[in-house]
Amino acid sequence: MISIVLADDHPIVRQGLRALLQAEPDFRIVGEADDGLAAAQLVERLQPDVLVLDLMMPGLDGLAVTRQVSQRAPHTRVVILSMYANEAYVLEALRAGAVAYVLKASNSAELVRAVHEVTAGRRYLSPPLSERAIEAYLEKAEAAALDPYETLTAREREVLHLAAEGRTNAEIARRLTISPRTVEMHRSSLMRKLGLRSQADLIRYALRRGIIE
Amino acid sequence: MRILLVEDNADHTELMCRALTEYDLTWQVDRAVSGEEALCRLAEDEAYDLVFLDYSLPGRNGLEVLEEIRRGEAPPPVVVVTGRGDERVAVEAMKGGAYDYVVKDQGYLQRLPVVARRAVEAYRLAAERKRAEEELQKSEERFRNLADLLPQTVFEMDERGNLTFVNRQGFEAFGYTKEDFAKGLNALQTIAPQDRDRAAGNILRRLSGEELGANEYTALRKDGSTFPVSLYSNRIIHENKPVGLRGIIIDITERKRVEEEIRSLARFPSENPNPVLRLNQDGLVLYANDASQALLRDWGCVVGSYAPVFWRDLVTEALTSRSTKTVDIQYGEQVCSFFVAPITDAGYVNLYGRDITERKRVEEALRRSEERYRRLFECAREAIIISDPDGRVIDANPAAATMLGRQRRQDMLGRRSVDVYANPEQRAAIFAELSAKGYAENFEVELIKQDGSGQHIFALGSSVLHKDEQGQILCAEAMLTDITERRRAEEALCRRAEEMAALMEMNRAITEDIDLKETLDRILSSAGKLIPVSDCSVTLVDESSGDLVVQASTDGEIGVRLSPAVSSGVGWVVKTKQILAEEDAPTNPIFDQQLVQRYNIKSALIVPIIYKDKAIGTLGFSDCHARRVFSDSEKMMAQALAYQAAIAIQNARLFEQVCAGRERLQTLSRRLVEAQETERRQVARELHDEIGQLLTGLKLTLEMSTRLPADAVRASLGEAQALVNELIERVDELSLNLRPAMLDDLGLLPALLWHFERYTVQTHVRVTLKYIGLEGRRLPSEVETAAYRIVQEALTNVARHAGVSEVTVRVWTGQDTLSVQIEDQGIGFDPEVALAAGTSTGLAGMRERAVLLGGKLTIESAPGAGTCLTAELPLTGRLERREEERRG
């Protein structure tokens, strides 16, 4: 028998889910909760095999409940039910400790299948979600690391280079034929963007980046 | 007696001769028959006592011969003998020098010897008298010469007191001249009035023969001064009658003094409290009274031994010169004046000492006091000026010279002090007080410096008149203290007070008024009163361009933009934050010479308006009428004004910002309300058009299924399920459009990624996201929301306007900021124009979101050069507030 706790704040949805899951002979609903906090406490007390959890819950949201459960009931497998077919959510849920992500819009048989899969020690994502899509998403999100230097405008870069050589605002102004005030503006802007506090910081940054030798 | 008888008639000669010799046998009568013979005889023999000369002689007549005889040396008396009745001739002869005449009448021969004897007798008397007179004359001359040599006054007067003779010394002693004497001078005039009656009495008594001896009078000189005299006189007897007095006058000034001295010495020596000694010619001390003991001790001798060499020499000298002498000697604590009196006959010398220690002490004290006064006079910081009754400077100390701008005090001597007064009325008032009271105290007087500068000085003075015993003004002494600086300080103080009042006035105006334009006008109005120039103006730094813009001016154009370049005056002031004061602006290259020419600026004063260590503008004063020097106090005033201006400007700016902020808030909230309404309309339409339609379809399907046969129900439910799935999808999407739950659930990054996905699908614009510092980090929801909405809006703009197929979005967090940047390489635009155009591009909305959070939005774009929007949103402030809310 697989012991299940059901957590959803909508009674109708819970009722529908209960009917669906009880129809399975080896499933047993051991508890139900209508908010996140209650769900976490219930799971901690009952230590069920599976927690079927709505992602959007009042009190603690689904992700928070998942994180708590994965700490306090490490044996309980968390199956997330969600309206959102977005990889970001999936990724976030998986990172929180969920092992299955089932879309509410999907076929009801998928939930049963997911429970079976997770008790068998596998992960389950309802279509069109897939491990590959998650990876692609991860790639997309992580490959885009920003070099703060990119955020500098062309002018700011010129100012940075000249300032790194130790030139004063007045000299830079003459060189770029702009007013010293404007130079000062660019200088403070670029230092903010690069997280630099002082002229020394600026020179250290320039050396590290090979702007000056 | 020898008689020469000159007669040509022999009978007459015989008769006459007989008559004479018969009268006196001793008489010898010689005869001459002609004038020539007579003259020859007289020339050969001078011993004739008488000549009888016949008037009618052959050859030369009697008168001619008479003349000839008279011409001779010591001629004998001549008696002319004429014919009868020839009286007229006789008169002629007498005129010609004949002593007598005899007419040849009957009986003349008897008369002849009488005539002869009388003529000879009379002639002898006359000769004797003449001789005596000559003697007298000589004696007189000798007397006068002697008298002139005398060192005393010698005089003679007649019985009425009129002076008939005064010797040279007399003229000198009394100060009269020969001319005065020639006009007539009475003896009483030379006697002091108080002694005149006594003198007049004495003259009468003396003339009457009374012996008076010496009389002492107070003599009076021509110039009015007096001196004591002693007068001795003798009667002048003429023909047994007293005709006047002759006398000698001795100036006894010295004697009086000596007498005075002697009087004190004249006491009996042993009782004399002063030393009295007698030394013999060898210097042996013969006698010394008790009071001399200290002196003897000093000499180291006793009575009977010899005095020191000095005194021996003194004794010798006194005895030799036979004159008295006075010497001052100090011994021990005493100072003695010794009167050395030689008694030549006895061969010793008396020494009369007189203790003058006290006198010496007084003299010494006087000398020191004099010295002290002199030192005081020389060194005093006060000017001391002494002037004579005519107002000419007699003496002045160095301080006086310095004060009045004279090089040396000698330069002041003899000058009229009236010239230094700046104000004649002031001088008159001081002199009135001075002559009324004899002094004037604490008067203030304005003087003119005498170095040619014409500079005025103020002095506090006191003055006193010095008078002699008769009340005649001798001099006026004035002491003056230079209070020019004090006066200036007082005036400066007054001026400061006025300035303070003006500043207070301005301060009140500033705090009451927060409209920038009006405030600046008020500042300039105050400034113009305090620093009179032809134009004052305020320029302020334009934040965006850095230009200096003339914001207010009393006499110039407003809105003129001035270069911030350091080479312009205002630019220099803003750059250096220093005051610029130039008396001669056209020669100073620091000024923009174009402006100097355009406004004809001669002199200028520019002070920076500084707020929080930053020069935000300038306050300028310029004069186009004349060159002028700006004083230190004016510079300080200008700075004070600039300081006030800074506050006023800042107040006004803050007020403007508040107003603008409020306006923007109003606009924003209006826009938000509009946006909300728009969204609600969209949601309502969506609900009605989409969800509503689907629900209606579902309802119909379910209703139908109740009426369908059992086998058809399954198919109908399948249909209903499809509708439900679609419903769920639509609601999901609707929800996300309203607000992506992901932003709250997962944070900015997932929400952006999700948005980009949908965006790319809808617009075919590829989004490249680059970020750093966001991983696993949640930021304040309003910051995430603002960032999300800004990106969303910017991307919408890119899709609509940029005309590009890709866009880069960068997100990064700094220490306390979240920044998002949206950059495209599209057509770009002019940010100013776009912002001014209003809401169409949503740029203003984006800026509002950033500004509301205390951040900023930078728009870098130009037509054809792409666009780069950067929003920087602070995290700290809001986070702190969140912490507080959580705790609360």
mmCIF file of N, CA and C in Angstrom, chain A residues 53-138:
data_model
loop_
_atom_site.group_PDB
_atom_site.id
_atom_site.type_symbol
_atom_site.label_atom_id
_atom_site.label_comp_id
_atom_site.label_asym_id
_atom_site.label_seq_id
_atom_site.Cartn_x
_atom_site.Cartn_y
_atom_site.Cartn_z
ATOM 1 N N LEU A 53 0.849 17.680 -3.836
ATOM 2 C CA LEU A 53 0.845 19.070 -3.339
ATOM 3 C C LEU A 53 0.556 20.064 -4.450
ATOM 4 N N ASP A 54 -0.464 20.879 -4.166
ATOM 5 C CA ASP A 54 -0.757 21.975 -5.111
ATOM 6 C C ASP A 54 0.344 23.028 -4.946
ATOM 7 N N LEU A 55 0.879 23.505 -6.078
ATOM 8 C CA LEU A 55 1.979 24.490 -5.998
ATOM 9 C C LEU A 55 1.498 25.803 -5.392
ATOM 10 N N MET A 56 0.265 26.187 -5.705
ATOM 11 C CA MET A 56 -0.266 27.480 -5.226
ATOM 12 C C MET A 56 -1.111 27.239 -3.998
ATOM 13 N N MET A 57 -0.528 27.535 -2.846
ATOM 14 C CA MET A 57 -1.244 27.313 -1.591
ATOM 15 C C MET A 57 -1.152 28.572 -0.736
ATOM 16 N N PRO A 58 -2.252 28.809 -0.002
ATOM 17 C CA PRO A 58 -2.144 29.906 0.960
ATOM 18 C C PRO A 58 -1.241 29.487 2.140
ATOM 19 N N GLY A 59 -0.848 30.416 2.897
ATOM 20 C CA GLY A 59 0.091 30.120 4.003
ATOM 21 C C GLY A 59 1.444 29.885 3.414
ATOM 22 N N LEU A 60 1.966 28.718 3.562
ATOM 23 C CA LEU A 60 3.224 28.403 2.886
ATOM 24 C C LEU A 60 2.881 27.982 1.476
ATOM 25 N N ASP A 61 3.639 28.498 0.511
ATOM 26 C CA ASP A 61 3.344 28.051 -0.852
ATOM 27 C C ASP A 61 3.974 26.679 -1.084
ATOM 28 N N GLY A 62 3.608 26.093 -2.165
ATOM 29 C CA GLY A 62 4.014 24.731 -2.460
ATOM 30 C C GLY A 62 5.508 24.513 -2.409
ATOM 31 N N LEU A 63 6.251 25.442 -2.959
ATOM 32 C CA LEU A 63 7.711 25.293 -2.986
ATOM 33 C C LEU A 63 8.271 25.263 -1.578
ATOM 34 N N ALA A 64 7.734 26.156 -0.716
ATOM 35 C CA ALA A 64 8.220 26.218 0.663
ATOM 36 C C ALA A 64 7.895 24.918 1.393
ATOM 37 N N VAL A 65 6.663 24.425 1.177
ATOM 38 C CA VAL A 65 6.257 23.169 1.819
ATOM 39 C C VAL A 65 7.189 22.057 1.349
ATOM 40 N N THR A 66 7.487 22.046 0.083
ATOM 41 C CA THR A 66 8.352 21.012 -0.472
ATOM 42 C C THR A 66 9.718 21.020 0.212
ATOM 43 N N ARG A 67 10.253 22.252 0.361
ATOM 44 C CA ARG A 67 11.579 22.356 1.002
ATOM 45 C C ARG A 67 11.542 21.818 2.430
ATOM 46 N N GLN A 68 10.444 22.169 3.147
ATOM 47 C CA GLN A 68 10.335 21.701 4.527
ATOM 48 C C GLN A 68 10.210 20.187 4.595
ATOM 49 N N VAL A 69 9.372 19.684 3.747
ATOM 50 C CA VAL A 69 9.120 18.242 3.736
ATOM 51 C C VAL A 69 10.395 17.474 3.420
ATOM 52 N N SER A 70 11.136 17.956 2.447
ATOM 53 C CA SER A 70 12.338 17.218 2.067
ATOM 54 C C SER A 70 13.358 17.197 3.208
ATOM 55 N N GLN A 71 13.213 18.130 4.156
ATOM 56 C CA GLN A 71 14.100 18.093 5.311
ATOM 57 C C GLN A 71 13.530 17.223 6.434
ATOM 58 N N ARG A 72 12.218 17.458 6.740
ATOM 59 C CA ARG A 72 11.656 16.818 7.938
ATOM 60 C C ARG A 72 11.043 15.434 7.665
ATOM 61 N N ALA A 73 10.737 15.143 6.400
ATOM 62 C CA ALA A 73 10.220 13.800 6.053
ATOM 63 C C ALA A 73 10.920 13.339 4.797
ATOM 64 N N PRO A 74 12.191 13.088 4.950
ATOM 65 C CA PRO A 74 13.014 12.804 3.750
ATOM 66 C C PRO A 74 12.518 11.599 2.926
ATOM 67 N N HIS A 75 11.734 10.731 3.526
ATOM 68 C CA HIS A 75 11.263 9.565 2.771
ATOM 69 C C HIS A 75 10.020 9.858 1.958
ATOM 70 N N THR A 76 9.328 10.970 2.296
ATOM 71 C CA THR A 76 8.093 11.320 1.596
ATOM 72 C C THR A 76 8.434 11.913 0.243
ATOM 73 N N ARG A 77 7.864 11.337 -0.807
ATOM 74 C CA ARG A 77 8.086 11.839 -2.165
ATOM 75 C C ARG A 77 7.050 12.917 -2.446
ATOM 76 N N VAL A 78 7.490 14.054 -2.990
ATOM 77 C CA VAL A 78 6.561 15.168 -3.233
ATOM 78 C C VAL A 78 6.219 15.213 -4.718
ATOM 79 N N VAL A 79 4.885 15.118 -4.963
ATOM 80 C CA VAL A 79 4.380 15.254 -6.337
ATOM 81 C C VAL A 79 3.679 16.605 -6.425
ATOM 82 N N ILE A 80 4.176 17.444 -7.323
ATOM 83 C CA ILE A 80 3.619 18.791 -7.441
ATOM 84 C C ILE A 80 2.529 18.789 -8.500
ATOM 85 N N LEU A 81 1.420 19.431 -8.090
ATOM 86 C CA LEU A 81 0.352 19.668 -9.067
ATOM 87 C C LEU A 81 0.401 21.157 -9.379
ATOM 88 N N SER A 82 0.412 21.480 -10.659
ATOM 89 C CA SER A 82 0.543 22.912 -10.984
ATOM 90 C C SER A 82 -0.219 23.285 -12.228
ATOM 91 N N MET A 83 -0.681 24.491 -12.240
ATOM 92 C CA MET A 83 -1.309 25.004 -13.440
ATOM 93 C C MET A 83 -0.241 25.379 -14.450
ATOM 94 N N TYR A 84 0.963 25.662 -13.991
ATOM 95 C CA TYR A 84 1.990 26.253 -14.848
ATOM 96 C C TYR A 84 2.861 25.226 -15.527
ATOM 97 N N ALA A 85 2.806 25.290 -16.802
ATOM 98 C CA ALA A 85 3.634 24.389 -17.582
ATOM 99 C C ALA A 85 4.957 25.058 -17.898
ATOM 100 N N ASN A 86 5.478 25.850 -16.978
ATOM 101 C CA ASN A 86 6.690 26.635 -17.222
ATOM 102 C C ASN A 86 7.893 25.972 -16.585
ATOM 103 N N GLU A 87 8.949 25.847 -17.378
ATOM 104 C CA GLU A 87 10.144 25.153 -16.917
ATOM 105 C C GLU A 87 10.721 25.801 -15.657
ATOM 106 N N ALA A 88 10.529 27.064 -15.567
ATOM 107 C CA ALA A 88 11.075 27.749 -14.388
ATOM 108 C C ALA A 88 10.466 27.184 -13.113
ATOM 109 N N TYR A 89 9.135 27.007 -13.184
ATOM 110 C CA TYR A 89 8.471 26.438 -12.022
ATOM 111 C C TYR A 89 8.961 25.022 -11.777
ATOM 112 N N VAL A 90 9.034 24.265 -12.831
ATOM 113 C CA VAL A 90 9.440 22.869 -12.726
ATOM 114 C C VAL A 90 10.823 22.792 -12.069
ATOM 115 N N LEU A 91 11.700 23.643 -12.631
ATOM 116 C CA LEU A 91 13.065 23.645 -12.132
ATOM 117 C C LEU A 91 13.099 24.006 -10.659
ATOM 118 N N GLU A 92 12.318 25.029 -10.349
ATOM 119 C CA GLU A 92 12.286 25.500 -8.960
ATOM 120 C C GLU A 92 11.741 24.393 -8.058
ATOM 121 N N ALA A 93 10.700 23.709 -8.492
ATOM 122 C CA ALA A 93 10.090 22.638 -7.705
ATOM 123 C C ALA A 93 11.080 21.487 -7.529
ATOM 124 N N LEU A 94 11.747 21.125 -8.581
ATOM 125 C CA LEU A 94 12.718 20.030 -8.500
ATOM 126 C C LEU A 94 13.847 20.399 -7.537
ATOM 127 N N ARG A 95 14.275 21.695 -7.665
ATOM 128 C CA ARG A 95 15.358 22.157 -6.787
ATOM 129 C C ARG A 95 14.926 22.122 -5.327
ATOM 130 N N ALA A 96 13.603 22.378 -5.100
ATOM 131 C CA ALA A 96 13.105 22.395 -3.727
ATOM 132 C C ALA A 96 13.017 20.958 -3.165
ATOM 133 N N GLY A 97 13.007 20.005 -4.046
ATOM 134 C CA GLY A 97 12.982 18.613 -3.553
ATOM 135 C C GLY A 97 11.838 17.761 -4.074
ATOM 136 N N ALA A 98 11.035 18.355 -4.971
ATOM 137 C CA ALA A 98 9.935 17.576 -5.546
ATOM 138 C C ALA A 98 10.511 16.557 -6.536
ATOM 139 N N VAL A 99 9.805 15.472 -6.692
ATOM 140 C CA VAL A 99 10.296 14.466 -7.653
ATOM 141 C C VAL A 99 9.342 14.292 -8.833
ATOM 142 N N ALA A 100 8.155 14.897 -8.753
ATOM 143 C CA ALA A 100 7.235 14.832 -9.890
ATOM 144 C C ALA A 100 6.531 16.167 -10.044
ATOM 145 N N TYR A 101 6.270 16.540 -11.294
ATOM 146 C CA TYR A 101 5.577 17.804 -11.593
ATOM 147 C C TYR A 101 4.466 17.466 -12.570
ATOM 148 N N VAL A 102 3.227 17.590 -12.076
ATOM 149 C CA VAL A 102 2.074 17.179 -12.888
ATOM 150 C C VAL A 102 1.200 18.405 -13.148
ATOM 151 N N LEU A 103 0.911 18.604 -14.436
ATOM 152 C CA LEU A 103 0.090 19.757 -14.804
ATOM 153 C C LEU A 103 -1.371 19.435 -14.526
ATOM 154 N N LYS A 104 -2.044 20.448 -13.962
ATOM 155 C CA LYS A 104 -3.444 20.228 -13.630
ATOM 156 C C LYS A 104 -4.281 20.009 -14.892
ATOM 157 N N ALA A 105 -3.781 20.632 -15.952
ATOM 158 C CA ALA A 105 -4.561 20.528 -17.185
ATOM 159 C C ALA A 105 -4.393 19.162 -17.867
ATOM 160 N N SER A 106 -3.465 18.394 -17.385
ATOM 161 C CA SER A 106 -3.191 17.132 -18.090
ATOM 162 C C SER A 106 -4.211 16.049 -17.701
ATOM 163 N N ASN A 107 -4.107 14.969 -18.370
ATOM 164 C CA ASN A 107 -4.982 13.844 -18.152
ATOM 165 C C ASN A 107 -4.868 13.349 -16.720
ATOM 166 N N SER A 108 -6.019 13.038 -16.107
ATOM 167 C CA SER A 108 -6.007 12.658 -14.691
ATOM 168 C C SER A 108 -5.223 11.367 -14.459
ATOM 169 N N ALA A 109 -5.096 10.540 -15.464
ATOM 170 C CA ALA A 109 -4.352 9.293 -15.315
ATOM 171 C C ALA A 109 -2.886 9.574 -15.042
ATOM 172 N N GLU A 110 -2.476 10.752 -15.451
ATOM 173 C CA GLU A 110 -1.043 11.072 -15.274
ATOM 174 C C GLU A 110 -0.651 11.166 -13.817
ATOM 175 N N LEU A 111 -1.546 11.616 -12.944
ATOM 176 C CA LEU A 111 -1.246 11.747 -11.522
ATOM 177 C C LEU A 111 -0.994 10.364 -10.925
ATOM 178 N N VAL A 112 -1.854 9.434 -11.299
ATOM 179 C CA VAL A 112 -1.711 8.042 -10.814
ATOM 180 C C VAL A 112 -0.367 7.502 -11.263
ATOM 181 N N ARG A 113 -0.062 7.805 -12.514
ATOM 182 C CA ARG A 113 1.191 7.296 -13.061
ATOM 183 C C ARG A 113 2.392 7.915 -12.342
ATOM 184 N N ALA A 114 2.240 9.213 -12.068
ATOM 185 C CA ALA A 114 3.330 9.917 -11.384
ATOM 186 C C ALA A 114 3.577 9.311 -10.016
ATOM 187 N N VAL A 115 2.466 9.035 -9.249
ATOM 188 C CA VAL A 115 2.612 8.446 -7.905
ATOM 189 C C VAL A 115 3.332 7.112 -8.004
ATOM 190 N N HIS A 116 2.944 6.344 -9.001
ATOM 191 C CA HIS A 116 3.604 5.055 -9.176
ATOM 192 C C HIS A 116 5.076 5.237 -9.491
ATOM 193 N N GLU A 117 5.361 6.165 -10.358
ATOM 194 C CA GLU A 117 6.758 6.398 -10.774
ATOM 195 C C GLU A 117 7.617 6.813 -9.583
ATOM 196 N N VAL A 118 7.093 7.773 -8.794
ATOM 197 C CA VAL A 118 7.928 8.271 -7.699
ATOM 198 C C VAL A 118 8.133 7.204 -6.622
ATOM 199 N N THR A 119 7.115 6.397 -6.362
ATOM 200 C CA THR A 119 7.307 5.349 -5.360
ATOM 201 C C THR A 119 8.299 4.330 -5.867
ATOM 202 N N ALA A 120 8.414 4.247 -7.187
ATOM 203 C CA ALA A 120 9.387 3.336 -7.767
ATOM 204 C C ALA A 120 10.777 3.997 -7.785
ATOM 205 N N GLY A 121 10.873 5.227 -7.299
ATOM 206 C CA GLY A 121 12.188 5.907 -7.207
ATOM 207 C C GLY A 121 12.585 6.685 -8.443
ATOM 208 N N ARG A 122 11.604 7.000 -9.291
ATOM 209 C CA ARG A 122 11.933 7.760 -10.496
ATOM 210 C C ARG A 122 11.253 9.120 -10.444
ATOM 211 N N ARG A 123 11.766 9.957 -11.344
ATOM 212 C CA ARG A 123 11.136 11.277 -11.438
ATOM 213 C C ARG A 123 10.079 11.236 -12.519
ATOM 214 N N TYR A 124 9.052 12.078 -12.364
ATOM 215 C CA TYR A 124 8.025 12.132 -13.397
ATOM 216 C C TYR A 124 7.671 13.568 -13.723
ATOM 217 N N LEU A 125 7.668 13.888 -15.033
ATOM 218 C CA LEU A 125 7.226 15.212 -15.490
ATOM 219 C C LEU A 125 6.145 14.985 -16.521
ATOM 220 N N SER A 126 5.003 15.689 -16.310
ATOM 221 C CA SER A 126 3.933 15.453 -17.278
ATOM 222 C C SER A 126 4.240 16.172 -18.590
ATOM 223 N N PRO A 127 3.851 15.548 -19.678
ATOM 224 C CA PRO A 127 4.059 16.173 -21.001
ATOM 225 C C PRO A 127 3.301 17.487 -21.049
ATOM 226 N N PRO A 128 3.706 18.478 -21.767
ATOM 227 C CA PRO A 128 4.900 18.494 -22.660
ATOM 228 C C PRO A 128 6.228 18.721 -21.917
ATOM 229 N N LEU A 129 6.168 18.688 -20.567
ATOM 230 C CA LEU A 129 7.420 18.892 -19.838
ATOM 231 C C LEU A 129 8.305 17.685 -20.026
ATOM 232 N N SER A 130 9.613 17.933 -20.017
ATOM 233 C CA SER A 130 10.527 16.819 -20.151
ATOM 234 C C SER A 130 11.852 17.181 -19.483
ATOM 235 N N GLU A 131 12.628 16.198 -19.162
ATOM 236 C CA GLU A 131 13.950 16.430 -18.574
ATOM 237 C C GLU A 131 14.808 17.292 -19.508
ATOM 238 N N ARG A 132 14.628 17.038 -20.806
ATOM 239 C CA ARG A 132 15.436 17.751 -21.797
ATOM 240 C C ARG A 132 15.090 19.261 -21.824
ATOM 241 N N ALA A 133 13.779 19.471 -21.724
ATOM 242 C CA ALA A 133 13.332 20.875 -21.704
ATOM 243 C C ALA A 133 13.888 21.579 -20.478
ATOM 244 N N ILE A 134 13.904 20.855 -19.367
ATOM 245 C CA ILE A 134 14.439 21.437 -18.139
ATOM 246 C C ILE A 134 15.920 21.798 -18.322
ATOM 247 N N GLU A 135 16.624 20.808 -18.893
ATOM 248 C CA GLU A 135 18.056 21.047 -19.120
ATOM 249 C C GLU A 135 18.276 22.248 -20.041
ATOM 250 N N ALA A 136 17.447 22.286 -21.116
ATOM 251 C CA ALA A 136 17.555 23.416 -22.068
ATOM 252 C C ALA A 136 17.326 24.740 -21.341
ATOM 253 N N TYR A 137 16.299 24.672 -20.463
ATOM 254 C CA TYR A 137 16.005 25.895 -19.707
ATOM 255 C C TYR A 137 17.187 26.288 -18.827
ATOM 256 N N LEU A 138 17.717 25.274 -18.150
ATOM 257 C CA LEU A 138 18.854 25.525 -17.277
ATOM 258 C C LEU A 138 20.020 26.151 -18.048
#
